[in-house]
Amino acid sequence: MVQHGLSLIVSHAKYQSASLLPGYKSSTIDVDPCKYNGYLSYQYVGKLFAEDLCDAAFQWETIGVANAKHENSAFWLGTPGAQTRCHYDSYGVNVVVQLHGTKRWVLFPPQDSPYLYPTRLPFEESTVRSAINDPLRPDLDTYPKATLATPQIVVLNAGDVLFVPHHWWHAVDCTSVAVSVNAWLPHANDRHEQLKEALARLITSSLSSSLDDKGQSAVVCATEERTTPHEVLGCMEAAGMCQHPTSLVQDMLEVLLQDSSKSDRICLHSMQVYKLTTIEVNQNCFASLPRKY
């Protein structure tokens, strides 16, 4: 990898990063590793590495994963303390290979969802987060049900492979300088999840379109591409998710309005959005698109 331009130099608290992308200039910054950490996370390998390197390096079939491709494989490089907060992925199943260093994974089965306080705000595609900052040390005054959760902890070392089943919650911490790759494999329920994700995007884009910048950042994740409701509807129609995209989700939005004292005031409680976007959806039973509030 070093020969192809990727390097991580740790010396006297100086971190140097370099990209494989042509024209990118590397930089060196002074940091205190006791106070700061860095994470190159969720980077598709096809965008980081040359195609011939991807074909040579990411041979998933060697570990028995025949249908994984580098197009749906991600690269993760973190310093000690870098973390991914507790969440589950809407789509597929996850296979993780630890290449260097160590990572601690804290996993919870899907039936623990009520105890992890799920939220979709701010919205990020295919990610359902836990509202709890640290699921191993929850604030029990705020999240009393967290005591009922059943964490399973594993530490991955170089060469280890972890299979994360569909909708299993996970929180990940780098316990050293750590390098890993993962691939998402398709699941039989993905089509249904895609519909729910499109619905979640439609709702959050509708909400954020009437808010200022601060309000929008509370509804849609800063790293998420902003879309208008009409753009989302167009994508849903193109994907065959709905036959009449101009008549959609009015009845479902009543869930958001149920705690509002005025009809022009929308309730942004994250659990309501979570419930609204995870209910069983019949794609032929949508109502009309909401008015602009």
mmCIF file of C-alpha atoms in Angstrom:
data_model
loop_
_atom_site.group_PDB
_atom_site.id
_atom_site.type_symbol
_atom_site.label_atom_id
_atom_site.label_comp_id
_atom_site.label_asym_id
_atom_site.label_seq_id
_atom_site.Cartn_x
_atom_site.Cartn_y
_atom_site.Cartn_z
ATOM 1 C CA MET A 1 0.000 0.000 0.000
ATOM 2 C CA VAL A 2 2.832 2.403 0.802
ATOM 3 C CA GLN A 3 4.159 1.982 -2.721
ATOM 4 C CA HIS A 4 0.798 3.083 -4.040
ATOM 5 C CA GLY A 5 0.797 6.299 -2.037
ATOM 6 C CA LEU A 6 -1.021 5.543 1.213
ATOM 7 C CA SER A 7 0.933 6.262 4.361
ATOM 8 C CA LEU A 8 0.360 6.919 8.015
ATOM 9 C CA ILE A 9 3.353 8.378 9.857
ATOM 10 C CA VAL A 10 3.158 8.705 13.619
ATOM 11 C CA SER A 11 6.241 10.377 15.098
ATOM 12 C CA HIS A 12 6.553 12.997 17.827
ATOM 13 C CA ALA A 13 2.783 13.549 17.684
ATOM 14 C CA LYS A 14 2.910 14.482 14.003
ATOM 15 C CA TYR A 15 0.371 12.799 11.758
ATOM 16 C CA GLN A 16 0.829 12.793 8.020
ATOM 17 C CA SER A 17 -1.925 11.721 5.647
ATOM 18 C CA ALA A 18 -1.695 11.186 1.934
ATOM 19 C CA SER A 19 -4.341 10.354 -0.624
ATOM 20 C CA LEU A 20 -4.236 8.029 -3.565
ATOM 21 C CA LEU A 21 -6.263 10.514 -5.569
ATOM 22 C CA PRO A 22 -4.242 12.386 -8.232
ATOM 23 C CA GLY A 23 -3.395 15.975 -7.393
ATOM 24 C CA TYR A 24 -4.059 15.658 -3.673
ATOM 25 C CA LYS A 25 -1.448 17.350 -1.469
ATOM 26 C CA SER A 26 -0.470 15.671 1.759
ATOM 27 C CA SER A 27 -0.303 17.699 4.950
ATOM 28 C CA THR A 28 1.292 17.432 8.375
ATOM 29 C CA ILE A 29 -0.317 18.885 11.493
ATOM 30 C CA ASP A 30 0.781 19.024 15.120
ATOM 31 C CA VAL A 31 -1.687 17.292 17.414
ATOM 32 C CA ASP A 32 -1.772 15.922 20.917
ATOM 33 C CA PRO A 33 -2.832 12.260 20.578
ATOM 34 C CA CYS A 34 -4.062 12.358 24.176
ATOM 35 C CA LYS A 35 -6.655 14.971 23.227
ATOM 36 C CA TYR A 36 -7.479 14.235 19.600
ATOM 37 C CA ASN A 37 -8.045 11.304 17.306
ATOM 38 C CA GLY A 38 -8.531 10.896 13.602
ATOM 39 C CA TYR A 39 -10.762 8.640 11.565
ATOM 40 C CA LEU A 40 -10.801 7.973 7.856
ATOM 41 C CA SER A 41 -14.119 6.178 7.945
ATOM 42 C CA TYR A 42 -16.624 4.686 5.547
ATOM 43 C CA GLN A 43 -14.544 5.342 2.410
ATOM 44 C CA TYR A 44 -15.388 3.162 -0.558
ATOM 45 C CA VAL A 45 -12.201 1.459 -1.676
ATOM 46 C CA GLY A 46 -12.973 2.085 -5.345
ATOM 47 C CA LYS A 47 -12.675 5.816 -4.689
ATOM 48 C CA LEU A 48 -9.412 5.502 -2.740
ATOM 49 C CA PHE A 49 -7.421 2.932 -4.662
ATOM 50 C CA ALA A 50 -6.672 2.200 -8.300
ATOM 51 C CA GLU A 51 -8.911 -0.461 -9.829
ATOM 52 C CA ASP A 52 -6.100 -2.955 -10.425
ATOM 53 C CA LEU A 53 -5.058 -2.643 -6.760
ATOM 54 C CA CYS A 54 -8.653 -3.215 -5.648
ATOM 55 C CA ASP A 55 -8.926 -6.338 -7.783
ATOM 56 C CA ALA A 56 -5.648 -7.693 -6.375
ATOM 57 C CA ALA A 57 -6.115 -6.754 -2.718
ATOM 58 C CA PHE A 58 -9.829 -7.244 -2.068
ATOM 59 C CA GLN A 59 -10.431 -10.886 -2.903
ATOM 60 C CA TRP A 60 -13.343 -11.638 -0.606
ATOM 61 C CA GLU A 61 -13.793 -15.135 -1.994
ATOM 62 C CA THR A 62 -10.598 -16.191 -0.174
ATOM 63 C CA ILE A 63 -12.551 -16.036 3.105
ATOM 64 C CA GLY A 64 -15.665 -17.623 1.646
ATOM 65 C CA VAL A 65 -17.545 -14.423 0.758
ATOM 66 C CA ALA A 66 -18.189 -15.033 -2.907
ATOM 67 C CA ASN A 67 -20.678 -12.243 -3.716
ATOM 68 C CA ALA A 68 -18.781 -9.275 -2.191
ATOM 69 C CA LYS A 69 -17.208 -6.764 -4.567
ATOM 70 C CA HIS A 70 -14.810 -3.904 -3.969
ATOM 71 C CA GLU A 71 -17.548 -1.555 -5.232
ATOM 72 C CA ASN A 72 -19.459 -2.171 -1.999
ATOM 73 C CA SER A 73 -16.407 -2.464 0.257
ATOM 74 C CA ALA A 74 -15.341 0.295 2.638
ATOM 75 C CA PHE A 75 -11.963 1.246 4.137
ATOM 76 C CA TRP A 76 -11.494 2.403 7.742
ATOM 77 C CA LEU A 77 -8.317 3.860 9.286
ATOM 78 C CA GLY A 78 -8.404 5.296 12.798
ATOM 79 C CA THR A 79 -6.143 6.396 15.624
ATOM 80 C CA PRO A 80 -6.711 5.280 19.244
ATOM 81 C CA GLY A 81 -10.008 6.637 20.559
ATOM 82 C CA ALA A 82 -11.677 7.053 17.168
ATOM 83 C CA GLN A 83 -15.146 5.571 17.282
ATOM 84 C CA THR A 84 -18.362 4.855 15.462
ATOM 85 C CA ARG A 85 -21.397 5.518 17.640
ATOM 86 C CA CYS A 86 -23.986 2.847 18.302
ATOM 87 C CA HIS A 87 -26.287 2.217 15.332
ATOM 88 C CA TYR A 88 -27.595 -0.445 13.021
ATOM 89 C CA ASP A 89 -27.521 -0.545 9.231
ATOM 90 C CA SER A 90 -30.843 -0.682 7.434
ATOM 91 C CA TYR A 91 -29.573 -2.808 4.570
ATOM 92 C CA GLY A 92 -27.840 -6.129 4.201
ATOM 93 C CA VAL A 93 -25.381 -7.921 6.451
ATOM 94 C CA ASN A 94 -21.854 -6.841 7.253
ATOM 95 C CA VAL A 95 -18.532 -8.727 6.974
ATOM 96 C CA VAL A 96 -15.522 -7.003 8.605
ATOM 97 C CA VAL A 97 -11.836 -7.881 8.240
ATOM 98 C CA GLN A 98 -9.311 -6.391 10.662
ATOM 99 C CA LEU A 99 -6.069 -5.712 8.779
ATOM 100 C CA HIS A 100 -3.975 -3.929 11.404
ATOM 101 C CA GLY A 101 -4.269 -3.013 15.055
ATOM 102 C CA THR A 102 -7.295 -3.653 17.282
ATOM 103 C CA LYS A 103 -10.911 -2.565 17.480
ATOM 104 C CA ARG A 104 -13.522 -3.174 20.151
ATOM 105 C CA TRP A 105 -17.015 -4.010 18.909
ATOM 106 C CA VAL A 106 -20.046 -3.776 21.203
ATOM 107 C CA LEU A 107 -23.013 -5.554 19.613
ATOM 108 C CA PHE A 108 -26.690 -5.836 20.532
ATOM 109 C CA PRO A 109 -29.341 -8.091 18.954
ATOM 110 C CA PRO A 110 -32.305 -6.492 17.118
ATOM 111 C CA GLN A 111 -34.678 -7.301 19.974
ATOM 112 C CA ASP A 112 -32.749 -4.813 22.132
ATOM 113 C CA SER A 113 -33.955 -1.909 19.972
ATOM 114 C CA PRO A 114 -36.507 -0.576 22.520
ATOM 115 C CA TYR A 115 -33.732 -0.347 25.130
ATOM 116 C CA LEU A 116 -31.316 1.589 22.878
ATOM 117 C CA TYR A 117 -33.670 4.511 22.142
ATOM 118 C CA PRO A 118 -33.514 4.545 18.320
ATOM 119 C CA THR A 119 -33.560 7.833 16.428
ATOM 120 C CA ARG A 120 -33.474 8.892 12.767
ATOM 121 C CA LEU A 121 -32.581 12.506 13.510
ATOM 122 C CA PRO A 122 -30.406 13.852 12.119
ATOM 123 C CA PHE A 123 -31.189 11.676 9.108
ATOM 124 C CA GLU A 124 -28.390 9.669 7.513
ATOM 125 C CA GLU A 125 -29.079 7.175 4.742
ATOM 126 C CA SER A 126 -29.460 3.583 5.986
ATOM 127 C CA THR A 127 -28.378 4.424 9.552
ATOM 128 C CA VAL A 128 -30.577 4.103 12.642
ATOM 129 C CA ARG A 129 -28.694 5.541 15.609
ATOM 130 C CA SER A 130 -29.033 5.037 19.328
ATOM 131 C CA ALA A 131 -29.658 8.229 21.288
ATOM 132 C CA ILE A 132 -27.344 6.873 23.999
ATOM 133 C CA ASN A 133 -23.802 8.241 23.722
ATOM 134 C CA ASP A 134 -22.129 5.284 25.438
ATOM 135 C CA PRO A 135 -24.276 2.124 25.520
ATOM 136 C CA LEU A 136 -21.965 0.511 28.107
ATOM 137 C CA ARG A 137 -22.278 3.495 30.481
ATOM 138 C CA PRO A 138 -25.727 4.954 29.782
ATOM 139 C CA ASP A 139 -27.297 7.842 31.667
ATOM 140 C CA LEU A 140 -29.970 5.823 33.429
ATOM 141 C CA ASP A 141 -31.904 8.911 34.501
ATOM 142 C CA THR A 142 -32.457 9.723 30.836
ATOM 143 C CA TYR A 143 -32.440 6.175 29.418
ATOM 144 C CA PRO A 144 -33.728 3.846 32.178
ATOM 145 C CA LYS A 145 -34.537 0.966 29.800
ATOM 146 C CA ALA A 146 -30.863 0.697 28.806
ATOM 147 C CA THR A 147 -30.302 -1.669 31.730
ATOM 148 C CA LEU A 148 -32.323 -4.280 29.823
ATOM 149 C CA ALA A 149 -29.959 -4.303 26.836
ATOM 150 C CA THR A 150 -27.657 -7.310 26.376
ATOM 151 C CA PRO A 151 -24.287 -6.145 24.991
ATOM 152 C CA GLN A 152 -21.882 -8.630 23.456
ATOM 153 C CA ILE A 153 -18.269 -7.427 23.301
ATOM 154 C CA VAL A 154 -15.521 -8.642 20.991
ATOM 155 C CA VAL A 155 -12.040 -7.282 20.286
ATOM 156 C CA LEU A 156 -10.793 -7.760 16.732
ATOM 157 C CA ASN A 157 -7.081 -8.283 16.129
ATOM 158 C CA ALA A 158 -5.257 -8.264 12.805
ATOM 159 C CA GLY A 159 -6.488 -11.184 10.719
ATOM 160 C CA ASP A 160 -9.838 -11.545 12.512
ATOM 161 C CA VAL A 161 -13.120 -11.614 10.595
ATOM 162 C CA LEU A 162 -16.452 -10.537 12.097
ATOM 163 C CA PHE A 163 -19.911 -11.252 10.680
ATOM 164 C CA VAL A 164 -22.568 -8.729 11.742
ATOM 165 C CA PRO A 165 -26.094 -10.098 11.118
ATOM 166 C CA HIS A 166 -28.961 -8.072 9.683
ATOM 167 C CA HIS A 167 -30.102 -5.188 11.947
ATOM 168 C CA TRP A 168 -27.649 -5.942 14.749
ATOM 169 C CA TRP A 169 -26.656 -2.821 16.658
ATOM 170 C CA HIS A 170 -22.946 -2.066 16.954
ATOM 171 C CA ALA A 171 -20.633 0.546 18.458
ATOM 172 C CA VAL A 172 -16.965 0.442 17.462
ATOM 173 C CA ASP A 173 -13.842 1.882 19.118
ATOM 174 C CA CYS A 174 -10.266 1.915 17.814
ATOM 175 C CA THR A 175 -8.110 0.660 20.673
ATOM 176 C CA SER A 176 -4.903 1.242 18.680
ATOM 177 C CA VAL A 177 -4.035 2.588 15.259
ATOM 178 C CA ALA A 178 -6.440 0.368 13.356
ATOM 179 C CA VAL A 179 -7.068 -0.496 9.710
ATOM 180 C CA SER A 180 -10.048 -2.542 8.568
ATOM 181 C CA VAL A 181 -12.219 -3.180 5.542
ATOM 182 C CA ASN A 182 -15.798 -4.337 5.330
ATOM 183 C CA ALA A 183 -18.342 -5.380 2.754
ATOM 184 C CA TRP A 184 -22.124 -5.186 2.863
ATOM 185 C CA LEU A 185 -23.868 -8.241 1.462
ATOM 186 C CA PRO A 186 -27.468 -8.215 0.245
ATOM 187 C CA HIS A 187 -30.333 -9.408 2.450
ATOM 188 C CA ALA A 188 -33.764 -10.663 1.436
ATOM 189 C CA ASN A 189 -35.428 -7.750 3.243
ATOM 190 C CA ASP A 190 -33.467 -5.014 1.453
ATOM 191 C CA ARG A 191 -36.239 -4.028 -0.967
ATOM 192 C CA HIS A 192 -38.584 -3.298 1.914
ATOM 193 C CA GLU A 193 -35.841 -1.384 3.727
ATOM 194 C CA GLN A 194 -35.178 0.704 0.613
ATOM 195 C CA LEU A 195 -38.795 1.773 0.605
ATOM 196 C CA LYS A 196 -38.631 2.772 4.265
ATOM 197 C CA GLU A 197 -35.391 4.687 3.681
ATOM 198 C CA ALA A 198 -36.967 6.562 0.796
ATOM 199 C CA LEU A 199 -39.911 7.408 3.018
ATOM 200 C CA ALA A 200 -37.581 8.604 5.792
ATOM 201 C CA ARG A 201 -35.706 10.787 3.298
ATOM 202 C CA LEU A 202 -38.978 12.186 1.987
ATOM 203 C CA ILE A 203 -40.176 13.107 5.473
ATOM 204 C CA THR A 204 -36.908 14.679 6.615
ATOM 205 C CA SER A 205 -36.468 16.609 3.359
ATOM 206 C CA SER A 206 -40.032 17.908 3.731
ATOM 207 C CA LEU A 207 -39.354 18.976 7.303
ATOM 208 C CA SER A 208 -35.983 20.590 6.615
ATOM 209 C CA SER A 209 -37.243 22.549 3.604
ATOM 210 C CA SER A 210 -39.168 24.868 5.921
ATOM 211 C CA LEU A 211 -36.412 25.332 8.533
ATOM 212 C CA ASP A 212 -33.400 27.611 8.889
ATOM 213 C CA ASP A 213 -29.831 26.270 8.741
ATOM 214 C CA LYS A 214 -29.776 25.368 12.428
ATOM 215 C CA GLY A 215 -33.061 23.532 12.153
ATOM 216 C CA GLN A 216 -31.950 21.711 9.020
ATOM 217 C CA SER A 217 -28.788 20.456 10.730
ATOM 218 C CA ALA A 218 -30.984 18.937 13.461
ATOM 219 C CA VAL A 219 -33.074 17.072 10.896
ATOM 220 C CA VAL A 220 -30.508 16.051 8.238
ATOM 221 C CA CYS A 221 -26.924 14.927 8.943
ATOM 222 C CA ALA A 222 -24.271 17.398 7.760
ATOM 223 C CA THR A 223 -22.611 14.715 5.623
ATOM 224 C CA GLU A 224 -25.867 13.791 3.908
ATOM 225 C CA GLU A 225 -26.660 15.207 0.487
ATOM 226 C CA ARG A 226 -29.583 17.621 0.722
ATOM 227 C CA THR A 227 -32.547 16.763 -1.483
ATOM 228 C CA THR A 228 -35.930 18.336 -2.073
ATOM 229 C CA PRO A 229 -39.162 16.371 -1.540
ATOM 230 C CA HIS A 230 -39.843 16.457 -5.276
ATOM 231 C CA GLU A 231 -36.397 14.984 -6.025
ATOM 232 C CA VAL A 232 -37.065 12.166 -3.568
ATOM 233 C CA LEU A 233 -40.462 11.500 -5.072
ATOM 234 C CA GLY A 234 -38.921 11.379 -8.532
ATOM 235 C CA CYS A 235 -36.395 8.789 -7.377
ATOM 236 C CA MET A 236 -39.130 6.731 -5.732
ATOM 237 C CA GLU A 237 -41.190 6.793 -8.906
ATOM 238 C CA ALA A 238 -38.181 5.834 -11.041
ATOM 239 C CA ALA A 239 -37.462 2.915 -8.718
ATOM 240 C CA GLY A 240 -41.067 1.725 -8.973
ATOM 241 C CA MET A 241 -41.760 2.366 -5.285
ATOM 242 C CA CYS A 242 -44.963 4.257 -5.914
ATOM 243 C CA GLN A 243 -47.299 4.600 -8.877
ATOM 244 C CA HIS A 244 -48.584 8.072 -8.025
ATOM 245 C CA PRO A 245 -45.732 10.132 -6.535
ATOM 246 C CA THR A 246 -47.833 13.269 -6.175
ATOM 247 C CA SER A 247 -50.095 11.527 -3.631
ATOM 248 C CA LEU A 248 -47.990 10.311 -0.729
ATOM 249 C CA VAL A 249 -47.742 10.002 3.101
ATOM 250 C CA GLN A 250 -50.349 12.523 4.371
ATOM 251 C CA ASP A 251 -51.875 9.982 6.763
ATOM 252 C CA MET A 252 -48.473 8.918 8.023
ATOM 253 C CA LEU A 253 -47.464 12.498 8.766
ATOM 254 C CA GLU A 254 -50.329 12.650 11.242
ATOM 255 C CA VAL A 255 -48.017 10.690 13.553
ATOM 256 C CA LEU A 256 -45.701 13.686 13.536
ATOM 257 C CA LEU A 257 -48.556 16.095 14.153
ATOM 258 C CA GLN A 258 -50.308 14.184 16.909
ATOM 259 C CA ASP A 259 -48.595 16.107 19.748
ATOM 260 C CA SER A 260 -48.891 19.522 18.119
ATOM 261 C CA SER A 261 -51.451 21.970 19.438
ATOM 262 C CA LYS A 262 -51.563 23.838 16.118
ATOM 263 C CA SER A 263 -51.976 22.316 12.691
ATOM 264 C CA ASP A 264 -49.088 24.359 11.272
ATOM 265 C CA ARG A 265 -46.591 23.185 13.917
ATOM 266 C CA ILE A 266 -44.646 19.991 13.306
ATOM 267 C CA CYS A 267 -43.319 17.823 16.113
ATOM 268 C CA LEU A 268 -39.698 16.856 15.521
ATOM 269 C CA HIS A 269 -39.369 14.288 18.291
ATOM 270 C CA SER A 270 -36.862 11.758 17.018
ATOM 271 C CA MET A 271 -38.710 8.697 18.297
ATOM 272 C CA GLN A 272 -41.797 9.707 16.348
ATOM 273 C CA VAL A 273 -39.781 9.938 13.156
ATOM 274 C CA TYR A 274 -38.201 6.581 13.973
ATOM 275 C CA LYS A 275 -41.580 4.907 14.497
ATOM 276 C CA LEU A 276 -42.996 6.533 11.405
ATOM 277 C CA THR A 277 -40.229 5.232 9.178
ATOM 278 C CA THR A 278 -39.990 1.701 10.567
ATOM 279 C CA ILE A 279 -43.650 0.680 10.490
ATOM 280 C CA GLU A 280 -44.826 -1.881 7.976
ATOM 281 C CA VAL A 281 -45.414 0.033 4.759
ATOM 282 C CA ASN A 282 -47.818 -0.957 2.010
ATOM 283 C CA GLN A 283 -46.543 0.847 -1.058
ATOM 284 C CA ASN A 284 -50.040 0.939 -2.592
ATOM 285 C CA CYS A 285 -51.618 2.688 0.387
ATOM 286 C CA PHE A 286 -50.014 6.129 0.428
ATOM 287 C CA ALA A 287 -52.019 9.311 0.912
ATOM 288 C CA SER A 288 -51.258 12.814 -0.367
ATOM 289 C CA LEU A 289 -48.044 14.789 0.011
ATOM 290 C CA PRO A 290 -48.158 17.303 2.896
ATOM 291 C CA ARG A 291 -48.556 21.000 2.344
ATOM 292 C CA LYS A 292 -45.578 23.301 2.882
ATOM 293 C CA TYR A 293 -45.769 24.301 6.547
#
